[in-house]
mmCIF file with all atom_site columns, C-alpha atoms in Angstrom:
data_model
loop_
_atom_site.group_PDB
_atom_site.id
_atom_site.type_symbol
_atom_site.label_atom_id
_atom_site.label_alt_id
_atom_site.label_comp_id
_atom_site.label_asym_id
_atom_site.label_entity_id
_atom_site.label_seq_id
_atom_site.pdbx_PDB_ins_code
_atom_site.Cartn_x
_atom_site.Cartn_y
_atom_site.Cartn_z
_atom_site.occupancy
_atom_site.B_iso_or_equiv
_atom_site.pdbx_formal_charge
_atom_site.auth_seq_id
_atom_site.auth_comp_id
_atom_site.auth_asym_id
_atom_site.auth_atom_id
_atom_site.pdbx_PDB_model_num
ATOM 1   C CA . GLU A 1 1   ? -41.367 -48.227 -3.318  1.00 0.00 ? 1   GLU A CA 1
ATOM 2   C CA . PRO A 1 2   ? -44.175 -45.886 -2.216  1.00 0.00 ? 2   PRO A CA 1
ATOM 3   C CA . GLU A 1 3   ? -43.361 -42.201 -2.332  1.00 0.00 ? 3   GLU A CA 1
ATOM 4   C CA . VAL A 1 4   ? -44.875 -38.803 -1.666  1.00 0.00 ? 4   VAL A CA 1
ATOM 5   C CA . THR A 1 5   ? -45.690 -36.891 -4.823  1.00 0.00 ? 5   THR A CA 1
ATOM 6   C CA . GLN A 1 6   ? -46.282 -33.176 -5.279  1.00 0.00 ? 6   GLN A CA 1
ATOM 7   C CA . THR A 1 7   ? -47.764 -31.043 -8.012  1.00 0.00 ? 7   THR A CA 1
ATOM 8   C CA . PRO A 1 8   ? -46.924 -28.766 -9.633  1.00 0.00 ? 8   PRO A CA 1
ATOM 9   C CA . SER A 1 9   ? -43.148 -28.960 -9.543  1.00 0.00 ? 9   SER A CA 1
ATOM 10  C CA . HIS A 1 10  ? -42.941 -25.245 -10.295 1.00 0.00 ? 10  HIS A CA 1
ATOM 11  C CA . GLN A 1 11  ? -45.484 -22.477 -9.892  1.00 0.00 ? 11  GLN A CA 1
ATOM 12  C CA . VAL A 1 12  ? -45.133 -18.826 -10.811 1.00 0.00 ? 12  VAL A CA 1
ATOM 13  C CA . THR A 1 13  ? -47.789 -16.432 -9.566  1.00 0.00 ? 13  THR A CA 1
ATOM 14  C CA . GLN A 1 14  ? -48.459 -12.772 -9.149  1.00 0.00 ? 14  GLN A CA 1
ATOM 15  C CA . MET A 1 15  ? -48.437 -11.182 -5.715  1.00 0.00 ? 15  MET A CA 1
ATOM 16  C CA . GLY A 1 16  ? -51.898 -11.248 -4.192  1.00 0.00 ? 16  GLY A CA 1
ATOM 17  C CA . GLN A 1 17  ? -53.027 -14.318 -6.100  1.00 0.00 ? 17  GLN A CA 1
ATOM 18  C CA . GLU A 1 18  ? -54.161 -17.533 -4.484  1.00 0.00 ? 18  GLU A CA 1
ATOM 19  C CA . VAL A 1 19  ? -52.176 -20.700 -4.997  1.00 0.00 ? 19  VAL A CA 1
ATOM 20  C CA . ILE A 1 20  ? -52.912 -24.306 -4.117  1.00 0.00 ? 20  ILE A CA 1
ATOM 21  C CA . LEU A 1 21  ? -50.074 -26.764 -3.748  1.00 0.00 ? 21  LEU A CA 1
ATOM 22  C CA . ARG A 1 22  ? -51.012 -30.398 -3.954  1.00 0.00 ? 22  ARG A CA 1
ATOM 23  C CA . CYS A 1 23  ? -49.542 -33.479 -2.377  1.00 0.00 ? 23  CYS A CA 1
ATOM 24  C CA . VAL A 1 24  ? -50.353 -37.163 -2.514  1.00 0.00 ? 24  VAL A CA 1
ATOM 25  C CA . PRO A 1 25  ? -48.989 -38.758 0.651   1.00 0.00 ? 25  PRO A CA 1
ATOM 26  C CA . ILE A 1 26  ? -47.985 -42.406 0.932   1.00 0.00 ? 26  ILE A CA 1
ATOM 27  C CA . SER A 1 27  ? -51.215 -44.378 0.935   1.00 0.00 ? 27  SER A CA 1
ATOM 28  C CA . ASN A 1 28  ? -51.281 -45.886 4.434   1.00 0.00 ? 28  ASN A CA 1
ATOM 29  C CA . HIS A 1 29  ? -49.913 -42.796 6.170   1.00 0.00 ? 29  HIS A CA 1
ATOM 30  C CA . LEU A 1 30  ? -52.050 -40.809 8.554   1.00 0.00 ? 30  LEU A CA 1
ATOM 31  C CA . TYR A 1 31  ? -49.894 -37.806 9.500   1.00 0.00 ? 31  TYR A CA 1
ATOM 32  C CA . PHE A 1 32  ? -49.253 -35.091 6.973   1.00 0.00 ? 32  PHE A CA 1
ATOM 33  C CA . TYR A 1 33  ? -46.936 -32.108 7.029   1.00 0.00 ? 33  TYR A CA 1
ATOM 34  C CA . TRP A 1 34  ? -45.938 -29.051 5.091   1.00 0.00 ? 34  TRP A CA 1
ATOM 35  C CA . TYR A 1 35  ? -42.469 -27.540 5.310   1.00 0.00 ? 35  TYR A CA 1
ATOM 36  C CA . ARG A 1 36  ? -40.897 -24.766 3.331   1.00 0.00 ? 36  ARG A CA 1
ATOM 37  C CA . GLN A 1 37  ? -37.362 -23.721 2.449   1.00 0.00 ? 37  GLN A CA 1
ATOM 38  C CA . ILE A 1 38  ? -36.544 -20.224 1.325   1.00 0.00 ? 38  ILE A CA 1
ATOM 39  C CA . LEU A 1 39  ? -33.563 -20.218 -1.020  1.00 0.00 ? 39  LEU A CA 1
ATOM 40  C CA . GLY A 1 40  ? -30.334 -20.606 0.930   1.00 0.00 ? 40  GLY A CA 1
ATOM 41  C CA . GLN A 1 41  ? -32.095 -21.065 4.263   1.00 0.00 ? 41  GLN A CA 1
ATOM 42  C CA . LYS A 1 42  ? -33.111 -23.941 6.524   1.00 0.00 ? 42  LYS A CA 1
ATOM 43  C CA . VAL A 1 43  ? -36.071 -26.222 6.041   1.00 0.00 ? 43  VAL A CA 1
ATOM 44  C CA . GLU A 1 44  ? -38.872 -24.806 8.231   1.00 0.00 ? 44  GLU A CA 1
ATOM 45  C CA . PHE A 1 45  ? -41.924 -26.566 9.600   1.00 0.00 ? 45  PHE A CA 1
ATOM 46  C CA . LEU A 1 46  ? -45.281 -25.043 8.679   1.00 0.00 ? 46  LEU A CA 1
ATOM 47  C CA . VAL A 1 47  ? -48.044 -27.351 9.800   1.00 0.00 ? 47  VAL A CA 1
ATOM 48  C CA . SER A 1 48  ? -48.940 -30.901 10.750  1.00 0.00 ? 48  SER A CA 1
ATOM 49  C CA . PHE A 1 49  ? -52.310 -32.507 10.105  1.00 0.00 ? 49  PHE A CA 1
ATOM 50  C CA . TYR A 1 50  ? -53.942 -35.599 11.555  1.00 0.00 ? 50  TYR A CA 1
ATOM 51  C CA . ASN A 1 51  ? -57.462 -36.926 11.668  1.00 0.00 ? 51  ASN A CA 1
ATOM 52  C CA . ASN A 1 52  ? -58.736 -34.055 9.524   1.00 0.00 ? 52  ASN A CA 1
ATOM 53  C CA . GLU A 1 53  ? -57.461 -31.309 11.728  1.00 0.00 ? 53  GLU A CA 1
ATOM 54  C CA . ILE A 1 54  ? -54.328 -29.313 12.342  1.00 0.00 ? 54  ILE A CA 1
ATOM 55  C CA . SER A 1 55  ? -52.291 -30.828 15.164  1.00 0.00 ? 55  SER A CA 1
ATOM 56  C CA . GLU A 1 56  ? -49.539 -28.215 15.221  1.00 0.00 ? 56  GLU A CA 1
ATOM 57  C CA . LYS A 1 57  ? -48.621 -25.090 13.307  1.00 0.00 ? 57  LYS A CA 1
ATOM 58  C CA . SER A 1 58  ? -45.724 -22.688 13.309  1.00 0.00 ? 58  SER A CA 1
ATOM 59  C CA . GLU A 1 59  ? -45.750 -18.902 13.541  1.00 0.00 ? 59  GLU A CA 1
ATOM 60  C CA . ILE A 1 60  ? -45.260 -18.797 9.782   1.00 0.00 ? 60  ILE A CA 1
ATOM 61  C CA . PHE A 1 61  ? -48.602 -20.531 9.255   1.00 0.00 ? 61  PHE A CA 1
ATOM 62  C CA . ASP A 1 62  ? -50.823 -17.489 9.627   1.00 0.00 ? 62  ASP A CA 1
ATOM 63  C CA . ASP A 1 63  ? -54.353 -16.809 8.386   1.00 0.00 ? 63  ASP A CA 1
ATOM 64  C CA . GLN A 1 64  ? -53.145 -16.665 4.793   1.00 0.00 ? 64  GLN A CA 1
ATOM 65  C CA . PHE A 1 65  ? -52.402 -20.367 4.899   1.00 0.00 ? 65  PHE A CA 1
ATOM 66  C CA . SER A 1 66  ? -54.791 -23.276 5.080   1.00 0.00 ? 66  SER A CA 1
ATOM 67  C CA . VAL A 1 67  ? -54.578 -27.017 4.630   1.00 0.00 ? 67  VAL A CA 1
ATOM 68  C CA . GLU A 1 68  ? -57.140 -29.527 3.552   1.00 0.00 ? 68  GLU A CA 1
ATOM 69  C CA . ARG A 1 69  ? -57.513 -33.174 2.810   1.00 0.00 ? 69  ARG A CA 1
ATOM 70  C CA . PRO A 1 70  ? -60.357 -32.951 0.314   1.00 0.00 ? 70  PRO A CA 1
ATOM 71  C CA . ASP A 1 71  ? -60.483 -36.648 -0.450  1.00 0.00 ? 71  ASP A CA 1
ATOM 72  C CA . GLY A 1 72  ? -58.787 -39.859 0.583   1.00 0.00 ? 72  GLY A CA 1
ATOM 73  C CA . SER A 1 73  ? -55.595 -39.222 -1.310  1.00 0.00 ? 73  SER A CA 1
ATOM 74  C CA . ASN A 1 74  ? -54.769 -35.527 -1.667  1.00 0.00 ? 74  ASN A CA 1
ATOM 75  C CA . PHE A 1 75  ? -53.403 -33.096 0.897   1.00 0.00 ? 75  PHE A CA 1
ATOM 76  C CA . THR A 1 76  ? -53.331 -29.451 -0.121  1.00 0.00 ? 76  THR A CA 1
ATOM 77  C CA . LEU A 1 77  ? -51.733 -26.217 1.058   1.00 0.00 ? 77  LEU A CA 1
ATOM 78  C CA . LYS A 1 78  ? -53.511 -23.029 0.072   1.00 0.00 ? 78  LYS A CA 1
ATOM 79  C CA . ILE A 1 79  ? -52.004 -19.578 0.250   1.00 0.00 ? 79  ILE A CA 1
ATOM 80  C CA . ARG A 1 80  ? -54.832 -17.092 -0.091  1.00 0.00 ? 80  ARG A CA 1
ATOM 81  C CA . SER A 1 81  ? -53.003 -13.930 -1.062  1.00 0.00 ? 81  SER A CA 1
ATOM 82  C CA . THR A 1 82  ? -49.385 -14.579 -1.919  1.00 0.00 ? 82  THR A CA 1
ATOM 83  C CA . LYS A 1 83  ? -46.610 -12.231 -0.913  1.00 0.00 ? 83  LYS A CA 1
ATOM 84  C CA . LEU A 1 84  ? -43.122 -11.901 -2.338  1.00 0.00 ? 84  LEU A CA 1
ATOM 85  C CA . GLU A 1 85  ? -41.704 -13.526 0.794   1.00 0.00 ? 85  GLU A CA 1
ATOM 86  C CA . ASP A 1 86  ? -43.772 -16.670 0.153   1.00 0.00 ? 86  ASP A CA 1
ATOM 87  C CA . SER A 1 87  ? -41.358 -17.553 -2.629  1.00 0.00 ? 87  SER A CA 1
ATOM 88  C CA . ALA A 1 88  ? -39.793 -20.826 -1.520  1.00 0.00 ? 88  ALA A CA 1
ATOM 89  C CA . MET A 1 89  ? -39.671 -24.578 -1.995  1.00 0.00 ? 89  MET A CA 1
ATOM 90  C CA . TYR A 1 90  ? -42.638 -26.203 -0.316  1.00 0.00 ? 90  TYR A CA 1
ATOM 91  C CA . PHE A 1 91  ? -42.267 -29.790 0.807   1.00 0.00 ? 91  PHE A CA 1
ATOM 92  C CA . CYS A 1 92  ? -45.014 -32.156 1.791   1.00 0.00 ? 92  CYS A CA 1
ATOM 93  C CA . ALA A 1 93  ? -44.249 -35.065 4.104   1.00 0.00 ? 93  ALA A CA 1
ATOM 94  C CA . SER A 1 94  ? -46.189 -37.963 5.546   1.00 0.00 ? 94  SER A CA 1
ATOM 95  C CA . ARG A 1 95  ? -45.715 -40.659 8.131   1.00 0.00 ? 95  ARG A CA 1
ATOM 96  C CA . ALA A 1 96  ? -47.463 -43.731 9.370   1.00 0.00 ? 96  ALA A CA 1
ATOM 97  C CA . LEU A 1 97  ? -49.216 -44.026 12.706  1.00 0.00 ? 97  LEU A CA 1
ATOM 98  C CA . GLY A 1 98  ? -46.438 -45.303 14.936  1.00 0.00 ? 98  GLY A CA 1
ATOM 99  C CA . LEU A 1 99  ? -47.423 -46.262 18.389  1.00 0.00 ? 99  LEU A CA 1
ATOM 100 C CA . ALA A 1 100 ? -44.066 -47.765 19.282  1.00 0.00 ? 100 ALA A CA 1
ATOM 101 C CA . GLY A 1 101 ? -42.172 -44.641 18.339  1.00 0.00 ? 101 GLY A CA 1
ATOM 102 C CA . GLY A 1 102 ? -39.499 -44.054 15.744  1.00 0.00 ? 102 GLY A CA 1
ATOM 103 C CA . GLU A 1 103 ? -41.846 -43.596 12.812  1.00 0.00 ? 103 GLU A CA 1
ATOM 104 C CA . THR A 1 104 ? -40.277 -41.767 9.919   1.00 0.00 ? 104 THR A CA 1
ATOM 105 C CA . GLN A 1 105 ? -41.448 -38.814 7.880   1.00 0.00 ? 105 GLN A CA 1
ATOM 106 C CA . TYR A 1 106 ? -41.020 -39.172 4.133   1.00 0.00 ? 106 TYR A CA 1
ATOM 107 C CA . PHE A 1 107 ? -40.771 -36.087 1.985   1.00 0.00 ? 107 PHE A CA 1
ATOM 108 C CA . GLY A 1 108 ? -41.971 -35.271 -1.480  1.00 0.00 ? 108 GLY A CA 1
ATOM 109 C CA . PRO A 1 109 ? -39.790 -33.635 -4.145  1.00 0.00 ? 109 PRO A CA 1
ATOM 110 C CA . GLY A 1 110 ? -41.225 -30.174 -3.464  1.00 0.00 ? 110 GLY A CA 1
ATOM 111 C CA . THR A 1 111 ? -42.967 -27.390 -5.316  1.00 0.00 ? 111 THR A CA 1
ATOM 112 C CA . ARG A 1 112 ? -40.932 -24.337 -6.187  1.00 0.00 ? 112 ARG A CA 1
ATOM 113 C CA . LEU A 1 113 ? -43.160 -21.298 -5.754  1.00 0.00 ? 113 LEU A CA 1
ATOM 114 C CA . LEU A 1 114 ? -42.100 -17.975 -7.218  1.00 0.00 ? 114 LEU A CA 1
ATOM 115 C CA . VAL A 1 115 ? -44.178 -14.902 -6.396  1.00 0.00 ? 115 VAL A CA 1
ATOM 116 C CA . LEU A 1 116 ? -43.641 -11.917 -8.673  1.00 0.00 ? 116 LEU A CA 1
ATOM 117 C CA . ASP B 2 1   ? -36.413 -31.150 20.950  1.00 0.00 ? 1   ASP B CA 1
ATOM 118 C CA . ALA B 2 2   ? -32.735 -31.339 21.829  1.00 0.00 ? 2   ALA B CA 1
ATOM 119 C CA . LYS B 2 3   ? -30.325 -29.151 19.916  1.00 0.00 ? 3   LYS B CA 1
ATOM 120 C CA . THR B 2 4   ? -27.702 -30.671 17.695  1.00 0.00 ? 4   THR B CA 1
ATOM 121 C CA . THR B 2 5   ? -24.297 -29.422 16.632  1.00 0.00 ? 5   THR B CA 1
ATOM 122 C CA . GLN B 2 6   ? -22.762 -30.445 13.326  1.00 0.00 ? 6   GLN B CA 1
ATOM 123 C CA . PRO B 2 7   ? -19.666 -29.223 11.470  1.00 0.00 ? 7   PRO B CA 1
ATOM 124 C CA . PRO B 2 8   ? -20.680 -26.876 8.647   1.00 0.00 ? 8   PRO B CA 1
ATOM 125 C CA . SER B 2 9   ? -18.818 -28.800 5.979   1.00 0.00 ? 9   SER B CA 1
ATOM 126 C CA . MET B 2 10  ? -16.693 -31.862 5.301   1.00 0.00 ? 10  MET B CA 1
ATOM 127 C CA . ASP B 2 11  ? -14.842 -33.318 2.362   1.00 0.00 ? 11  ASP B CA 1
ATOM 128 C CA . CYS B 2 12  ? -14.480 -36.981 1.537   1.00 0.00 ? 12  CYS B CA 1
ATOM 129 C CA . ALA B 2 13  ? -12.664 -38.845 -1.210  1.00 0.00 ? 13  ALA B CA 1
ATOM 130 C CA . GLU B 2 14  ? -14.789 -40.975 -3.480  1.00 0.00 ? 14  GLU B CA 1
ATOM 131 C CA . GLY B 2 15  ? -14.800 -44.608 -2.396  1.00 0.00 ? 15  GLY B CA 1
ATOM 132 C CA . ARG B 2 16  ? -13.739 -43.815 1.152   1.00 0.00 ? 16  ARG B CA 1
ATOM 133 C CA . ALA B 2 17  ? -15.938 -43.880 4.221   1.00 0.00 ? 17  ALA B CA 1
ATOM 134 C CA . ALA B 2 18  ? -17.597 -40.606 5.168   1.00 0.00 ? 18  ALA B CA 1
ATOM 135 C CA . ASN B 2 19  ? -17.993 -40.138 8.917   1.00 0.00 ? 19  ASN B CA 1
ATOM 136 C CA . LEU B 2 20  ? -20.347 -37.311 9.851   1.00 0.00 ? 20  LEU B CA 1
ATOM 137 C CA . PRO B 2 21  ? -20.423 -36.373 13.536  1.00 0.00 ? 21  PRO B CA 1
ATOM 138 C CA . CYS B 2 22  ? -23.282 -34.901 15.514  1.00 0.00 ? 22  CYS B CA 1
ATOM 139 C CA . ASN B 2 23  ? -23.337 -33.679 19.094  1.00 0.00 ? 23  ASN B CA 1
ATOM 140 C CA . HIS B 2 24  ? -26.593 -33.776 21.030  1.00 0.00 ? 24  HIS B CA 1
ATOM 141 C CA . SER B 2 25  ? -25.472 -33.421 24.624  1.00 0.00 ? 25  SER B CA 1
ATOM 142 C CA . THR B 2 26  ? -28.932 -32.436 25.937  1.00 0.00 ? 26  THR B CA 1
ATOM 143 C CA . ILE B 2 27  ? -30.745 -35.431 24.459  1.00 0.00 ? 27  ILE B CA 1
ATOM 144 C CA . SER B 2 28  ? -33.286 -37.057 26.751  1.00 0.00 ? 28  SER B CA 1
ATOM 145 C CA . GLY B 2 29  ? -33.883 -40.746 27.174  1.00 0.00 ? 29  GLY B CA 1
ATOM 146 C CA . ASN B 2 30  ? -36.923 -40.959 24.897  1.00 0.00 ? 30  ASN B CA 1
ATOM 147 C CA . GLU B 2 31  ? -35.564 -38.880 22.032  1.00 0.00 ? 31  GLU B CA 1
ATOM 148 C CA . TYR B 2 32  ? -34.519 -40.503 18.785  1.00 0.00 ? 32  TYR B CA 1
ATOM 149 C CA . VAL B 2 33  ? -31.620 -39.503 16.546  1.00 0.00 ? 33  VAL B CA 1
ATOM 150 C CA . TYR B 2 34  ? -32.628 -39.102 12.902  1.00 0.00 ? 34  TYR B CA 1
ATOM 151 C CA . TRP B 2 35  ? -30.467 -38.454 9.857   1.00 0.00 ? 35  TRP B CA 1
ATOM 152 C CA . TYR B 2 36  ? -31.761 -36.947 6.638   1.00 0.00 ? 36  TYR B CA 1
ATOM 153 C CA . ARG B 2 37  ? -29.961 -35.567 3.634   1.00 0.00 ? 37  ARG B CA 1
ATOM 154 C CA . GLN B 2 38  ? -30.871 -33.036 0.981   1.00 0.00 ? 38  GLN B CA 1
ATOM 155 C CA . ILE B 2 39  ? -29.358 -33.119 -2.476  1.00 0.00 ? 39  ILE B CA 1
ATOM 156 C CA . HIS B 2 40  ? -29.500 -29.679 -4.144  1.00 0.00 ? 40  HIS B CA 1
ATOM 157 C CA . SER B 2 41  ? -33.030 -28.419 -3.485  1.00 0.00 ? 41  SER B CA 1
ATOM 158 C CA . GLN B 2 42  ? -34.685 -31.826 -3.536  1.00 0.00 ? 42  GLN B CA 1
ATOM 159 C CA . GLY B 2 43  ? -36.890 -32.987 -0.694  1.00 0.00 ? 43  GLY B CA 1
ATOM 160 C CA . PRO B 2 44  ? -35.084 -34.214 2.410   1.00 0.00 ? 44  PRO B CA 1
ATOM 161 C CA . GLN B 2 45  ? -34.343 -37.898 2.134   1.00 0.00 ? 45  GLN B CA 1
ATOM 162 C CA . TYR B 2 46  ? -34.553 -40.154 5.152   1.00 0.00 ? 46  TYR B CA 1
ATOM 163 C CA . ILE B 2 47  ? -31.347 -42.083 5.830   1.00 0.00 ? 47  ILE B CA 1
ATOM 164 C CA . ILE B 2 48  ? -31.504 -43.792 9.195   1.00 0.00 ? 48  ILE B CA 1
ATOM 165 C CA . HIS B 2 49  ? -32.574 -43.344 12.813  1.00 0.00 ? 49  HIS B CA 1
ATOM 166 C CA . GLY B 2 50  ? -31.872 -44.868 16.207  1.00 0.00 ? 50  GLY B CA 1
ATOM 167 C CA . LEU B 2 51  ? -32.603 -44.615 19.894  1.00 0.00 ? 51  LEU B CA 1
ATOM 168 C CA . LYS B 2 52  ? -29.790 -46.329 21.781  1.00 0.00 ? 52  LYS B CA 1
ATOM 169 C CA . ASN B 2 53  ? -28.333 -49.089 19.684  1.00 0.00 ? 53  ASN B CA 1
ATOM 170 C CA . ASN B 2 54  ? -26.191 -48.784 16.605  1.00 0.00 ? 54  ASN B CA 1
ATOM 171 C CA . GLU B 2 55  ? -28.176 -49.197 13.417  1.00 0.00 ? 55  GLU B CA 1
ATOM 172 C CA . THR B 2 56  ? -27.316 -50.187 9.855   1.00 0.00 ? 56  THR B CA 1
ATOM 173 C CA . ASN B 2 57  ? -29.305 -50.213 6.660   1.00 0.00 ? 57  ASN B CA 1
ATOM 174 C CA . GLU B 2 58  ? -28.543 -50.291 2.964   1.00 0.00 ? 58  GLU B CA 1
ATOM 175 C CA . MET B 2 59  ? -27.566 -46.633 2.939   1.00 0.00 ? 59  MET B CA 1
ATOM 176 C CA . ALA B 2 60  ? -25.564 -46.050 6.085   1.00 0.00 ? 60  ALA B CA 1
ATOM 177 C CA . SER B 2 61  ? -24.641 -46.958 9.642   1.00 0.00 ? 61  SER B CA 1
ATOM 178 C CA . LEU B 2 62  ? -25.482 -44.952 12.726  1.00 0.00 ? 62  LEU B CA 1
ATOM 179 C CA . ILE B 2 63  ? -23.193 -45.169 15.724  1.00 0.00 ? 63  ILE B CA 1
ATOM 180 C CA . ILE B 2 64  ? -24.584 -43.706 18.967  1.00 0.00 ? 64  ILE B CA 1
ATOM 181 C CA . THR B 2 65  ? -22.282 -43.314 21.944  1.00 0.00 ? 65  THR B CA 1
ATOM 182 C CA . GLU B 2 66  ? -23.175 -45.095 25.131  1.00 0.00 ? 66  GLU B CA 1
ATOM 183 C CA . ASP B 2 67  ? -24.115 -41.853 26.896  1.00 0.00 ? 67  ASP B CA 1
ATOM 184 C CA . ARG B 2 68  ? -26.156 -40.899 23.780  1.00 0.00 ? 68  ARG B CA 1
ATOM 185 C CA . LYS B 2 69  ? -24.616 -37.419 23.722  1.00 0.00 ? 69  LYS B CA 1
ATOM 186 C CA . SER B 2 70  ? -23.206 -37.814 20.259  1.00 0.00 ? 70  SER B CA 1
ATOM 187 C CA . SER B 2 71  ? -23.557 -39.934 17.149  1.00 0.00 ? 71  SER B CA 1
ATOM 188 C CA . THR B 2 72  ? -21.813 -40.567 13.855  1.00 0.00 ? 72  THR B CA 1
ATOM 189 C CA . LEU B 2 73  ? -23.365 -41.283 10.501  1.00 0.00 ? 73  LEU B CA 1
ATOM 190 C CA . ILE B 2 74  ? -21.151 -43.486 8.358   1.00 0.00 ? 74  ILE B CA 1
ATOM 191 C CA . LEU B 2 75  ? -21.464 -43.771 4.601   1.00 0.00 ? 75  LEU B CA 1
ATOM 192 C CA . PRO B 2 76  ? -19.188 -46.777 4.013   1.00 0.00 ? 76  PRO B CA 1
ATOM 193 C CA . HIS B 2 77  ? -18.171 -46.070 0.394   1.00 0.00 ? 77  HIS B CA 1
ATOM 194 C CA . ALA B 2 78  ? -19.026 -42.511 -0.533  1.00 0.00 ? 78  ALA B CA 1
ATOM 195 C CA . THR B 2 79  ? -19.828 -41.720 -4.154  1.00 0.00 ? 79  THR B CA 1
ATOM 196 C CA . LEU B 2 80  ? -20.172 -38.399 -5.944  1.00 0.00 ? 80  LEU B CA 1
ATOM 197 C CA . ARG B 2 81  ? -23.947 -38.788 -5.650  1.00 0.00 ? 81  ARG B CA 1
ATOM 198 C CA . ASP B 2 82  ? -23.622 -38.636 -1.859  1.00 0.00 ? 82  ASP B CA 1
ATOM 199 C CA . THR B 2 83  ? -22.661 -34.968 -2.089  1.00 0.00 ? 83  THR B CA 1
ATOM 200 C CA . ALA B 2 84  ? -25.461 -33.306 -0.102  1.00 0.00 ? 84  ALA B CA 1
ATOM 201 C CA . VAL B 2 85  ? -26.403 -31.492 3.082   1.00 0.00 ? 85  VAL B CA 1
ATOM 202 C CA . TYR B 2 86  ? -26.742 -33.980 5.945   1.00 0.00 ? 86  TYR B CA 1
ATOM 203 C CA . TYR B 2 87  ? -29.032 -33.174 8.837   1.00 0.00 ? 87  TYR B CA 1
ATOM 204 C CA . CYS B 2 88  ? -28.866 -34.716 12.295  1.00 0.00 ? 88  CYS B CA 1
ATOM 205 C CA . ILE B 2 89  ? -32.173 -34.251 14.095  1.00 0.00 ? 89  ILE B CA 1
ATOM 206 C CA . VAL B 2 90  ? -33.126 -35.275 17.592  1.00 0.00 ? 90  VAL B CA 1
ATOM 207 C CA . ARG B 2 91  ? -36.784 -35.582 18.355  1.00 0.00 ? 91  ARG B CA 1
ATOM 208 C CA . PHE B 2 92  ? -39.205 -36.968 20.806  1.00 0.00 ? 92  PHE B CA 1
ATOM 209 C CA . GLN B 2 93  ? -41.525 -39.373 19.108  1.00 0.00 ? 93  GLN B CA 1
ATOM 210 C CA . LEU B 2 94  ? -44.828 -37.746 19.949  1.00 0.00 ? 94  LEU B CA 1
ATOM 211 C CA . TYR B 2 95  ? -47.698 -38.216 17.590  1.00 0.00 ? 95  TYR B CA 1
ATOM 212 C CA . GLY B 2 96  ? -47.216 -35.925 14.641  1.00 0.00 ? 96  GLY B CA 1
ATOM 213 C CA . ASN B 2 97  ? -44.136 -34.315 16.078  1.00 0.00 ? 97  ASN B CA 1
ATOM 214 C CA . LYS B 2 98  ? -42.429 -32.032 13.602  1.00 0.00 ? 98  LYS B CA 1
ATOM 215 C CA . LEU B 2 99  ? -38.827 -32.237 12.437  1.00 0.00 ? 99  LEU B CA 1
ATOM 216 C CA . VAL B 2 100 ? -36.652 -29.249 13.309  1.00 0.00 ? 100 VAL B CA 1
ATOM 217 C CA . PHE B 2 101 ? -33.883 -28.824 10.755  1.00 0.00 ? 101 PHE B CA 1
ATOM 218 C CA . GLY B 2 102 ? -30.617 -27.088 11.513  1.00 0.00 ? 102 GLY B CA 1
ATOM 219 C CA . ALA B 2 103 ? -28.027 -25.972 9.003   1.00 0.00 ? 103 ALA B CA 1
ATOM 220 C CA . GLY B 2 104 ? -26.598 -29.484 8.672   1.00 0.00 ? 104 GLY B CA 1
ATOM 221 C CA . THR B 2 105 ? -23.227 -30.542 7.279   1.00 0.00 ? 105 THR B CA 1
ATOM 222 C CA . ILE B 2 106 ? -22.389 -29.994 3.631   1.00 0.00 ? 106 ILE B CA 1
ATOM 223 C CA . LEU B 2 107 ? -20.594 -33.156 2.538   1.00 0.00 ? 107 LEU B CA 1
ATOM 224 C CA . ARG B 2 108 ? -18.556 -32.824 -0.626  1.00 0.00 ? 108 ARG B CA 1
ATOM 225 C CA . VAL B 2 109 ? -17.404 -36.102 -2.133  1.00 0.00 ? 109 VAL B CA 1
ATOM 226 C CA . LYS B 2 110 ? -14.479 -35.537 -4.468  1.00 0.00 ? 110 LYS B CA 1
ATOM 227 C CA . SER B 2 111 ? -12.987 -37.793 -7.125  1.00 0.00 ? 111 SER B CA 1
#
């Protein structure tokens, strides 16, 4: 069964460093998402991406964040200068192009980011 | 997206049916009901979704009331591996529309 994969599973970085989280969405999917979950808190939406551009972003997704689909398979989240409060699980999700409605987002296993 | 209300936690005996309720009294006619679950800190796992009719798949059944103001997720024979946080999410199926997660229901399956 196709699945979303994410690398690395864990990342430890120093405050102020740049990190890139990578995702390989399900192959025929066209919508891509990043969510995050701070320990003990809710899963929060960050950004959605379609047709090589951001379709929606949350208030969390400020200028320190960027997303890219550098090739036909990868979808990346870059944090330019990490802060302590960026420590969280980051989940990538993807979905197919559903014109009839009811299309489902499928999530990857997540990357645990720890900023020291 | 419509708000949902779920009990914070529930217990269920192993092998018994787990019935998880969700209230979504402000749901509109073109909003779907989705259920996801999250085991420990793993990625949310899709379970089932529906619009008006009851739905069943290999994991669960979804019962939606006729007025669509509430729904119940049924795990027919809960196992210890079903212990997780279960999220009921109501969303309009716009292109690329995000999922808005609440606190969900912590389901504890006990032997």
